[in-house]
Amino acid sequence: MKFLLFIFALIPRIAFADLLAGSAPQTTYPGVLISQFEESDAYDPFVDYSEFEEASEEEADINFFRNGRFFTIGFVLGYRSFSDTLGQIYSPAPDFGLFLSYFFDLRFAMQLTFLTGDHSMGFTSPQGTNVSGNASVTSFGLNLKYYINTQNVTKGLASINPYLTGGFANITRTATVKNESAFAKENATGFEIGGGLELPLLRNKMYFGIQATYQLVNFADENSEIVLKNGSESTNIYPTGDIINIFSVLGVNF
């Protein structure tokens, strides 16, 4: 009987000893929480860096939605001239058109531009033949625009948005000269480079800008002499040259 009582008294002590053996020894203090370490909590520089990149991208997106613009439509009015021999044949004249810009972020945008204008043309051949007529020039361009960061310049200049632009344009030239078949409709692809400035209006809802571009273009007859009277009279004139555009821009931001 005494042996059974001894066994029953020993069982709780054995269970308590097993409980202590199964847990890690640690010292606790009142009011202090004990954290548990897991292998997944180890420092991973790549994970931390990716999280930093995600935070930076999120901040850039928030800045774009707050201060940026998605697309812009507007009107273009300017002045077109020509270089080299084309500048001697065609007189400078106003041109006008429309444009549509789509913004990828605060710095990059893609722009579609339509421009058209008429130019008077005229020259005199060595034999004394006077040639006069009209030339209609139309271009449809696809450009990329890069806006230069002005945050580190003087406060008065920070509101000016300078940019660089470059792209391609399909240019159509239609020349009309009475009683002469040497002039006709021609198409050419040109490379365009330039730059401009934008001034925000109405709290960035609109803007006014100035842009200048130089179009490198090669028409099919650039290296061919202009001949008159169905090829019987030479002129020693080769219509070489490029196109220069200077125009103002009025855009609406969305």
mmCIF file of C-alpha atoms in Angstrom:
data_model
loop_
_atom_site.group_PDB
_atom_site.id
_atom_site.type_symbol
_atom_site.label_atom_id
_atom_site.label_comp_id
_atom_site.label_asym_id
_atom_site.label_seq_id
_atom_site.Cartn_x
_atom_site.Cartn_y
_atom_site.Cartn_z
ATOM 1 C CA MET A 1 0.000 0.000 0.000
ATOM 2 C CA LYS A 2 2.780 2.421 0.856
ATOM 3 C CA PHE A 3 4.478 1.464 -2.417
ATOM 4 C CA LEU A 4 1.411 2.462 -4.469
ATOM 5 C CA LEU A 5 1.155 5.808 -2.699
ATOM 6 C CA PHE A 6 4.824 6.460 -3.504
ATOM 7 C CA ILE A 7 4.229 5.736 -7.208
ATOM 8 C CA PHE A 8 1.215 8.092 -7.418
ATOM 9 C CA ALA A 9 3.188 10.863 -5.734
ATOM 10 C CA LEU A 10 6.085 10.452 -8.178
ATOM 11 C CA ILE A 11 4.037 10.660 -11.416
ATOM 12 C CA PRO A 12 3.407 14.503 -11.348
ATOM 13 C CA ARG A 13 7.090 15.173 -10.743
ATOM 14 C CA ILE A 14 8.107 13.032 -13.739
ATOM 15 C CA ALA A 15 5.596 14.814 -16.001
ATOM 16 C CA PHE A 16 6.824 18.236 -14.862
ATOM 17 C CA ALA A 17 10.460 17.200 -15.512
ATOM 18 C CA ASP A 18 9.562 16.091 -19.056
ATOM 19 C CA LEU A 19 7.883 19.428 -19.681
ATOM 20 C CA LEU A 20 10.998 21.299 -18.614
ATOM 21 C CA ALA A 21 13.208 19.072 -20.755
ATOM 22 C CA GLY A 22 11.080 19.726 -23.863
ATOM 23 C CA SER A 23 11.353 23.507 -23.640
ATOM 24 C CA ALA A 24 14.467 25.642 -24.156
ATOM 25 C CA PRO A 25 15.806 27.163 -20.967
ATOM 26 C CA GLN A 26 15.207 30.909 -20.927
ATOM 27 C CA THR A 27 14.966 33.686 -18.435
ATOM 28 C CA THR A 28 11.865 35.826 -18.406
ATOM 29 C CA TYR A 29 11.261 39.208 -16.864
ATOM 30 C CA PRO A 30 7.970 40.859 -16.075
ATOM 31 C CA GLY A 31 6.711 43.077 -18.913
ATOM 32 C CA VAL A 32 9.216 41.726 -21.478
ATOM 33 C CA LEU A 33 8.011 39.868 -24.576
ATOM 34 C CA ILE A 34 10.239 37.083 -25.850
ATOM 35 C CA SER A 35 10.648 36.878 -29.623
ATOM 36 C CA GLN A 36 11.179 33.639 -31.449
ATOM 37 C CA PHE A 37 13.850 33.318 -34.129
ATOM 38 C CA GLU A 38 13.046 31.513 -37.319
ATOM 39 C CA GLU A 39 15.340 30.618 -40.173
ATOM 40 C CA SER A 40 13.176 32.604 -42.596
ATOM 41 C CA ASP A 41 13.916 35.770 -40.582
ATOM 42 C CA ALA A 42 17.595 35.728 -41.606
ATOM 43 C CA TYR A 43 18.857 38.874 -43.353
ATOM 44 C CA ASP A 44 18.672 38.569 -47.120
ATOM 45 C CA PRO A 45 20.255 41.561 -48.926
ATOM 46 C CA PHE A 46 18.567 40.667 -52.210
ATOM 47 C CA VAL A 47 15.101 40.559 -50.676
ATOM 48 C CA ASP A 48 15.718 43.871 -48.896
ATOM 49 C CA TYR A 49 16.984 45.486 -52.127
ATOM 50 C CA SER A 50 13.985 44.304 -54.128
ATOM 51 C CA GLU A 51 11.665 45.698 -51.492
ATOM 52 C CA PHE A 52 13.505 49.038 -51.729
ATOM 53 C CA GLU A 53 13.110 49.006 -55.525
ATOM 54 C CA GLU A 54 9.405 48.307 -55.213
ATOM 55 C CA ALA A 55 9.051 51.214 -52.789
ATOM 56 C CA SER A 56 10.908 53.541 -55.187
ATOM 57 C CA GLU A 57 8.747 52.464 -58.120
ATOM 58 C CA GLU A 58 5.612 52.951 -56.066
ATOM 59 C CA GLU A 59 6.766 56.455 -55.081
ATOM 60 C CA ALA A 60 7.484 57.292 -58.738
ATOM 61 C CA ASP A 61 4.026 56.070 -59.749
ATOM 62 C CA ILE A 62 2.369 58.175 -57.052
ATOM 63 C CA ASN A 63 4.357 61.232 -58.189
ATOM 64 C CA PHE A 64 3.329 60.607 -61.811
ATOM 65 C CA PHE A 65 -0.375 60.283 -60.974
ATOM 66 C CA ARG A 66 -0.209 63.444 -58.876
ATOM 67 C CA ASN A 67 1.979 65.716 -61.039
ATOM 68 C CA GLY A 68 2.169 64.031 -64.438
ATOM 69 C CA ARG A 69 -0.103 63.878 -67.461
ATOM 70 C CA PHE A 70 -1.339 60.907 -69.439
ATOM 71 C CA PHE A 71 -1.742 62.469 -72.876
ATOM 72 C CA THR A 72 -1.930 65.877 -74.550
ATOM 73 C CA ILE A 73 -3.713 67.117 -77.647
ATOM 74 C CA GLY A 74 -3.125 70.491 -79.215
ATOM 75 C CA PHE A 75 -2.661 72.848 -82.132
ATOM 76 C CA VAL A 76 0.544 73.786 -83.925
ATOM 77 C CA LEU A 77 1.178 77.030 -85.811
ATOM 78 C CA GLY A 78 4.584 77.863 -87.195
ATOM 79 C CA TYR A 79 6.929 78.756 -89.988
ATOM 80 C CA ARG A 80 8.599 76.373 -92.426
ATOM 81 C CA SER A 81 11.687 77.081 -94.501
ATOM 82 C CA PHE A 82 14.180 75.085 -96.545
ATOM 83 C CA SER A 83 17.945 74.849 -96.789
ATOM 84 C CA ASP A 84 20.346 74.690 -99.726
ATOM 85 C CA THR A 85 18.789 74.782 -103.218
ATOM 86 C CA LEU A 86 15.258 74.146 -101.985
ATOM 87 C CA GLY A 87 15.583 77.351 -99.976
ATOM 88 C CA GLN A 88 16.237 79.240 -103.225
ATOM 89 C CA ILE A 89 13.309 77.638 -105.053
ATOM 90 C CA TYR A 90 10.654 77.566 -102.319
ATOM 91 C CA SER A 91 9.749 80.629 -100.286
ATOM 92 C CA PRO A 92 9.265 80.260 -96.511
ATOM 93 C CA ALA A 93 5.632 80.115 -95.433
ATOM 94 C CA PRO A 94 3.421 79.413 -92.422
ATOM 95 C CA ASP A 95 2.372 75.867 -91.615
ATOM 96 C CA PHE A 96 -0.126 74.486 -89.134
ATOM 97 C CA GLY A 97 -1.370 71.199 -87.792
ATOM 98 C CA LEU A 98 -2.367 69.012 -84.865
ATOM 99 C CA PHE A 99 -0.532 66.752 -82.453
ATOM 100 C CA LEU A 100 -1.206 64.028 -79.891
ATOM 101 C CA SER A 101 1.263 63.082 -77.137
ATOM 102 C CA TYR A 102 1.218 60.041 -74.855
ATOM 103 C CA PHE A 103 3.338 60.104 -71.687
ATOM 104 C CA PHE A 104 5.073 56.980 -70.422
ATOM 105 C CA ASP A 105 6.264 58.788 -67.283
ATOM 106 C CA LEU A 106 7.391 62.263 -66.222
ATOM 107 C CA ARG A 107 10.366 62.231 -68.595
ATOM 108 C CA PHE A 108 9.417 60.297 -71.742
ATOM 109 C CA ALA A 109 6.571 60.814 -74.204
ATOM 110 C CA MET A 110 5.634 59.733 -77.711
ATOM 111 C CA GLN A 111 4.101 62.261 -80.095
ATOM 112 C CA LEU A 112 2.201 62.083 -83.385
ATOM 113 C CA THR A 113 2.272 65.323 -85.390
ATOM 114 C CA PHE A 114 0.484 66.385 -88.564
ATOM 115 C CA LEU A 115 1.748 69.505 -90.368
ATOM 116 C CA THR A 116 0.771 71.045 -93.680
ATOM 117 C CA GLY A 117 1.468 74.263 -95.560
ATOM 118 C CA ASP A 118 1.760 75.783 -99.041
ATOM 119 C CA HIS A 119 4.852 77.457 -100.471
ATOM 120 C CA SER A 120 5.228 79.549 -103.579
ATOM 121 C CA MET A 121 8.056 78.449 -105.827
ATOM 122 C CA GLY A 122 9.919 80.110 -108.632
ATOM 123 C CA PHE A 123 13.246 80.336 -110.453
ATOM 124 C CA THR A 124 14.710 81.368 -113.785
ATOM 125 C CA SER A 125 16.613 79.010 -116.056
ATOM 126 C CA PRO A 126 19.943 80.009 -117.681
ATOM 127 C CA GLN A 127 18.027 80.463 -120.945
ATOM 128 C CA GLY A 128 15.750 83.018 -119.303
ATOM 129 C CA THR A 129 12.648 80.885 -118.784
ATOM 130 C CA ASN A 130 10.687 81.977 -115.729
ATOM 131 C CA VAL A 131 9.132 79.181 -113.701
ATOM 132 C CA SER A 132 6.559 79.844 -110.988
ATOM 133 C CA GLY A 133 4.061 77.697 -109.172
ATOM 134 C CA ASN A 134 2.969 76.318 -105.850
ATOM 135 C CA ALA A 135 4.266 73.506 -103.631
ATOM 136 C CA SER A 136 2.175 71.886 -100.913
ATOM 137 C CA VAL A 137 4.218 70.124 -98.218
ATOM 138 C CA THR A 138 2.566 67.793 -95.704
ATOM 139 C CA SER A 139 4.292 65.740 -93.023
ATOM 140 C CA PHE A 140 3.146 63.090 -90.567
ATOM 141 C CA GLY A 141 5.714 62.478 -87.832
ATOM 142 C CA LEU A 142 6.282 60.017 -84.998
ATOM 143 C CA ASN A 143 8.669 61.353 -82.349
ATOM 144 C CA LEU A 144 9.981 60.535 -78.896
ATOM 145 C CA LYS A 145 10.359 63.394 -76.417
ATOM 146 C CA TYR A 146 12.669 63.508 -73.414
ATOM 147 C CA TYR A 147 12.021 66.181 -70.780
ATOM 148 C CA ILE A 148 15.130 67.486 -69.023
ATOM 149 C CA ASN A 149 15.088 67.556 -65.218
ATOM 150 C CA THR A 150 15.027 71.178 -63.964
ATOM 151 C CA GLN A 151 14.720 70.522 -60.219
ATOM 152 C CA ASN A 152 18.280 71.666 -59.517
ATOM 153 C CA VAL A 153 18.093 74.986 -61.379
ATOM 154 C CA THR A 154 16.903 78.397 -60.250
ATOM 155 C CA LYS A 155 13.328 78.454 -58.982
ATOM 156 C CA GLY A 156 12.261 80.892 -61.679
ATOM 157 C CA LEU A 157 13.416 78.493 -64.395
ATOM 158 C CA ALA A 158 12.080 75.324 -62.776
ATOM 159 C CA SER A 159 8.618 75.845 -64.286
ATOM 160 C CA ILE A 160 10.068 75.798 -67.811
ATOM 161 C CA ASN A 161 9.965 72.299 -69.256
ATOM 162 C CA PRO A 162 12.776 71.949 -71.805
ATOM 163 C CA TYR A 163 12.839 68.807 -73.902
ATOM 164 C CA LEU A 164 14.657 67.084 -76.734
ATOM 165 C CA THR A 165 12.838 65.323 -79.537
ATOM 166 C CA GLY A 166 13.712 62.982 -82.353
ATOM 167 C CA GLY A 167 11.943 60.636 -84.725
ATOM 168 C CA PHE A 168 10.782 60.006 -88.261
ATOM 169 C CA ALA A 169 8.382 61.765 -90.588
ATOM 170 C CA ASN A 170 6.676 60.855 -93.833
ATOM 171 C CA ILE A 171 6.763 63.955 -96.033
ATOM 172 C CA THR A 172 4.645 64.511 -99.125
ATOM 173 C CA ARG A 173 5.492 67.283 -101.578
ATOM 174 C CA THR A 174 3.097 68.221 -104.369
ATOM 175 C CA ALA A 175 4.407 70.836 -106.805
ATOM 176 C CA THR A 176 2.187 72.435 -109.412
ATOM 177 C CA VAL A 177 3.721 74.420 -112.282
ATOM 178 C CA LYS A 178 1.661 75.427 -115.292
ATOM 179 C CA ASN A 179 2.643 73.761 -118.579
ATOM 180 C CA GLU A 180 5.477 71.813 -116.951
ATOM 181 C CA SER A 181 5.459 68.049 -116.318
ATOM 182 C CA ALA A 182 8.788 67.964 -114.452
ATOM 183 C CA PHE A 183 7.039 68.708 -111.164
ATOM 184 C CA ALA A 184 4.755 66.163 -109.538
ATOM 185 C CA LYS A 185 3.826 64.529 -106.249
ATOM 186 C CA GLU A 186 6.647 62.904 -104.263
ATOM 187 C CA ASN A 187 6.943 61.058 -100.958
ATOM 188 C CA ALA A 188 10.016 60.759 -98.769
ATOM 189 C CA THR A 189 10.911 59.608 -95.265
ATOM 190 C CA GLY A 190 12.905 62.040 -93.172
ATOM 191 C CA PHE A 191 14.697 61.927 -89.843
ATOM 192 C CA GLU A 192 13.773 64.725 -87.454
ATOM 193 C CA ILE A 193 15.686 66.163 -84.492
ATOM 194 C CA GLY A 194 14.980 69.218 -82.366
ATOM 195 C CA GLY A 195 14.008 70.656 -79.032
ATOM 196 C CA GLY A 196 11.583 72.952 -77.320
ATOM 197 C CA LEU A 197 10.216 74.604 -74.188
ATOM 198 C CA GLU A 198 6.844 74.365 -72.469
ATOM 199 C CA LEU A 199 5.248 76.864 -70.092
ATOM 200 C CA PRO A 200 2.355 75.540 -67.967
ATOM 201 C CA LEU A 201 -0.947 77.428 -67.963
ATOM 202 C CA LEU A 202 -4.088 77.203 -65.821
ATOM 203 C CA ARG A 203 -2.448 75.058 -63.132
ATOM 204 C CA ASN A 204 -0.948 72.629 -65.617
ATOM 205 C CA LYS A 205 -4.252 72.034 -67.398
ATOM 206 C CA MET A 206 -2.801 73.640 -70.539
ATOM 207 C CA TYR A 207 0.586 74.768 -71.773
ATOM 208 C CA PHE A 208 2.155 77.023 -74.375
ATOM 209 C CA GLY A 209 5.349 75.921 -76.052
ATOM 210 C CA ILE A 210 7.914 76.716 -78.702
ATOM 211 C CA GLN A 211 9.640 74.020 -80.745
ATOM 212 C CA ALA A 212 12.277 73.972 -83.473
ATOM 213 C CA THR A 213 13.093 70.921 -85.599
ATOM 214 C CA TYR A 214 15.387 70.054 -88.471
ATOM 215 C CA GLN A 215 14.175 67.413 -90.927
ATOM 216 C CA LEU A 216 16.797 65.511 -92.894
ATOM 217 C CA VAL A 217 14.943 64.467 -96.029
ATOM 218 C CA ASN A 218 15.982 63.069 -99.411
ATOM 219 C CA PHE A 219 13.407 63.303 -102.177
ATOM 220 C CA ALA A 220 13.732 61.033 -105.195
ATOM 221 C CA ASP A 221 14.737 63.888 -107.525
ATOM 222 C CA GLU A 222 17.335 65.400 -105.182
ATOM 223 C CA ASN A 223 20.256 64.299 -107.346
ATOM 224 C CA SER A 224 18.452 64.877 -110.639
ATOM 225 C CA GLU A 225 18.608 68.093 -112.619
ATOM 226 C CA ILE A 226 15.380 70.005 -113.158
ATOM 227 C CA VAL A 227 14.638 70.101 -116.870
ATOM 228 C CA LEU A 228 11.961 72.160 -118.605
ATOM 229 C CA LYS A 229 9.930 71.931 -121.808
ATOM 230 C CA ASN A 230 9.685 68.148 -121.703
ATOM 231 C CA GLY A 231 13.413 67.719 -121.187
ATOM 232 C CA SER A 232 14.634 70.043 -123.914
ATOM 233 C CA GLU A 233 15.891 72.814 -121.624
ATOM 234 C CA SER A 234 18.334 72.238 -118.783
ATOM 235 C CA THR A 235 18.502 74.429 -115.707
ATOM 236 C CA ASN A 236 21.627 73.213 -113.848
ATOM 237 C CA ILE A 237 19.440 73.190 -110.727
ATOM 238 C CA TYR A 238 19.428 70.179 -108.397
ATOM 239 C CA PRO A 239 16.697 70.381 -105.727
ATOM 240 C CA THR A 240 18.783 69.479 -102.686
ATOM 241 C CA GLY A 241 18.002 70.624 -99.168
ATOM 242 C CA ASP A 242 16.290 69.875 -95.888
ATOM 243 C CA ILE A 243 13.325 71.299 -93.966
ATOM 244 C CA ILE A 244 13.427 73.641 -90.954
ATOM 245 C CA ASN A 245 10.357 74.093 -88.747
ATOM 246 C CA ILE A 246 9.868 76.677 -86.006
ATOM 247 C CA PHE A 247 6.417 76.722 -84.472
ATOM 248 C CA SER A 248 4.370 77.502 -81.407
ATOM 249 C CA VAL A 249 2.334 74.876 -79.586
ATOM 250 C CA LEU A 250 -0.854 75.165 -77.552
ATOM 251 C CA GLY A 251 -1.756 71.951 -75.753
ATOM 252 C CA VAL A 252 -4.397 70.639 -73.375
ATOM 253 C CA ASN A 253 -3.296 68.103 -70.756
ATOM 254 C CA PHE A 254 -5.296 65.083 -69.631
#
